[in-house]
Short mmCIF file of C-alpha atoms in Angstrom, two decimals:
data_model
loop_
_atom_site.label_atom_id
_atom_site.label_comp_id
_atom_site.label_asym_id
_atom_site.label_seq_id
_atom_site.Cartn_x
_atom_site.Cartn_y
_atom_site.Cartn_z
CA UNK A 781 -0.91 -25.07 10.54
CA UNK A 782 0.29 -22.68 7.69
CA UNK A 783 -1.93 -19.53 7.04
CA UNK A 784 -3.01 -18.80 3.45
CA UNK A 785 -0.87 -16.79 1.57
CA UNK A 786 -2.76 -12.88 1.07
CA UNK A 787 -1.08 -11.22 -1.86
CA UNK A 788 -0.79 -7.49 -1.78
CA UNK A 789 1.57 -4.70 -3.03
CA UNK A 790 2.86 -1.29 -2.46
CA UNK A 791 2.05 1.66 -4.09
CA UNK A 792 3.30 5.28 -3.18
CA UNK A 793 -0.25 7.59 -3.53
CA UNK A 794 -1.44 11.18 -2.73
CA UNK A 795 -1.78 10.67 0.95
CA UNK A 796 -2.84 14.19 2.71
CA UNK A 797 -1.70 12.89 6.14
CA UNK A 798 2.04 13.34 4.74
CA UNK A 799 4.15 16.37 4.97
CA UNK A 800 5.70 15.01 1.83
CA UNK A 801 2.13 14.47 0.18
CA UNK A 802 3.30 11.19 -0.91
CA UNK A 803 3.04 7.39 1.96
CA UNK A 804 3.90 3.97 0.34
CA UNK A 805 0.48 2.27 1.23
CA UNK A 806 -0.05 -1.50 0.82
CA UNK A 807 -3.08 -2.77 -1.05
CA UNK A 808 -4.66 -6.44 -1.49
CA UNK A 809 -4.24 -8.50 -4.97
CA UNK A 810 -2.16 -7.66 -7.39
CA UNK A 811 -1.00 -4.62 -8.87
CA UNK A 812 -1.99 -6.16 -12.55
CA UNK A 813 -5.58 -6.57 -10.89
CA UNK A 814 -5.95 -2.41 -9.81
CA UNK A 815 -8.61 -0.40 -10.33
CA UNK A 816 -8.35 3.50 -10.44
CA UNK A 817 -9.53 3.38 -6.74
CA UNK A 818 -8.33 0.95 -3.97
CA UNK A 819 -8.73 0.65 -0.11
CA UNK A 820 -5.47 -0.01 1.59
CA UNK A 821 -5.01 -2.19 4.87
CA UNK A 822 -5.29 0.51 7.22
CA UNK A 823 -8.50 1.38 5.22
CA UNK A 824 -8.43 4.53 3.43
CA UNK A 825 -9.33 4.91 0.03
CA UNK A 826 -6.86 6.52 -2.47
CA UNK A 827 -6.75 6.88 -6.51
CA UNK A 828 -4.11 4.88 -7.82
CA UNK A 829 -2.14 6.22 -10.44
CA UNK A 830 1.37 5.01 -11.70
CA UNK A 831 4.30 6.44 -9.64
CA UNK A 832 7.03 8.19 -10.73
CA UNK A 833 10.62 6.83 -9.94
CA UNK A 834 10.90 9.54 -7.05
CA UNK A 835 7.77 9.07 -5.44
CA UNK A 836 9.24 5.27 -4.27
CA UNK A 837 12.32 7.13 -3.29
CA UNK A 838 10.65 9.91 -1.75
CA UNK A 839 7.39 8.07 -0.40
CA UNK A 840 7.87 6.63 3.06
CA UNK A 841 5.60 3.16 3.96
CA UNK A 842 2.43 3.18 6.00
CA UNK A 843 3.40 2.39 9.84
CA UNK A 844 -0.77 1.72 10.21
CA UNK A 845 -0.64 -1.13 6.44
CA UNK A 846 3.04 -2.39 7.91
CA UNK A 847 1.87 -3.37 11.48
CA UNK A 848 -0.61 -4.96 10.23
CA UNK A 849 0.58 -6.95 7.49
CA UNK A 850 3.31 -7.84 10.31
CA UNK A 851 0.28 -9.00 12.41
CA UNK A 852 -1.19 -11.36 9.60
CA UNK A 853 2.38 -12.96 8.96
CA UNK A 854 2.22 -13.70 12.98
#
């Protein structure tokens, strides 16, 4: 049996838990479809503003939003 499909998408935000400042979190929809505030998989809440070039060099991903996205792909 095939699971639906969940869209979601990455986006590098102000995360405090970061030495760098910066964590690629993952976020459901569509980036088209963002408000100025979204909760990520691992649920926090973060602003979402429009990264820089460097912050999706310099962000690294969410361990917490990949495991779990990892989890729903089974």
């Amino acid at each position: 049996m095939t699971k639906p499909l969940q869209r979601y998408y990455w986006l590098p935000v102000v995360d405090e838990s970061s030495s760098g400042g910066m964590v690629r979190h993952a976020f459901r929809g569509t980036y088209a479809d963002a408000s100025a505030n979204g909760d990520s998989f691992c649920d926090k809440r973060f602003c979402l503003a429009k990264p820089s070039e460097m912050d999706w060099i310099q962000a690294p991903s969410c361990q917490d939003c990949n495991s779990l996205l990892k989890a729903l792909k089974g």
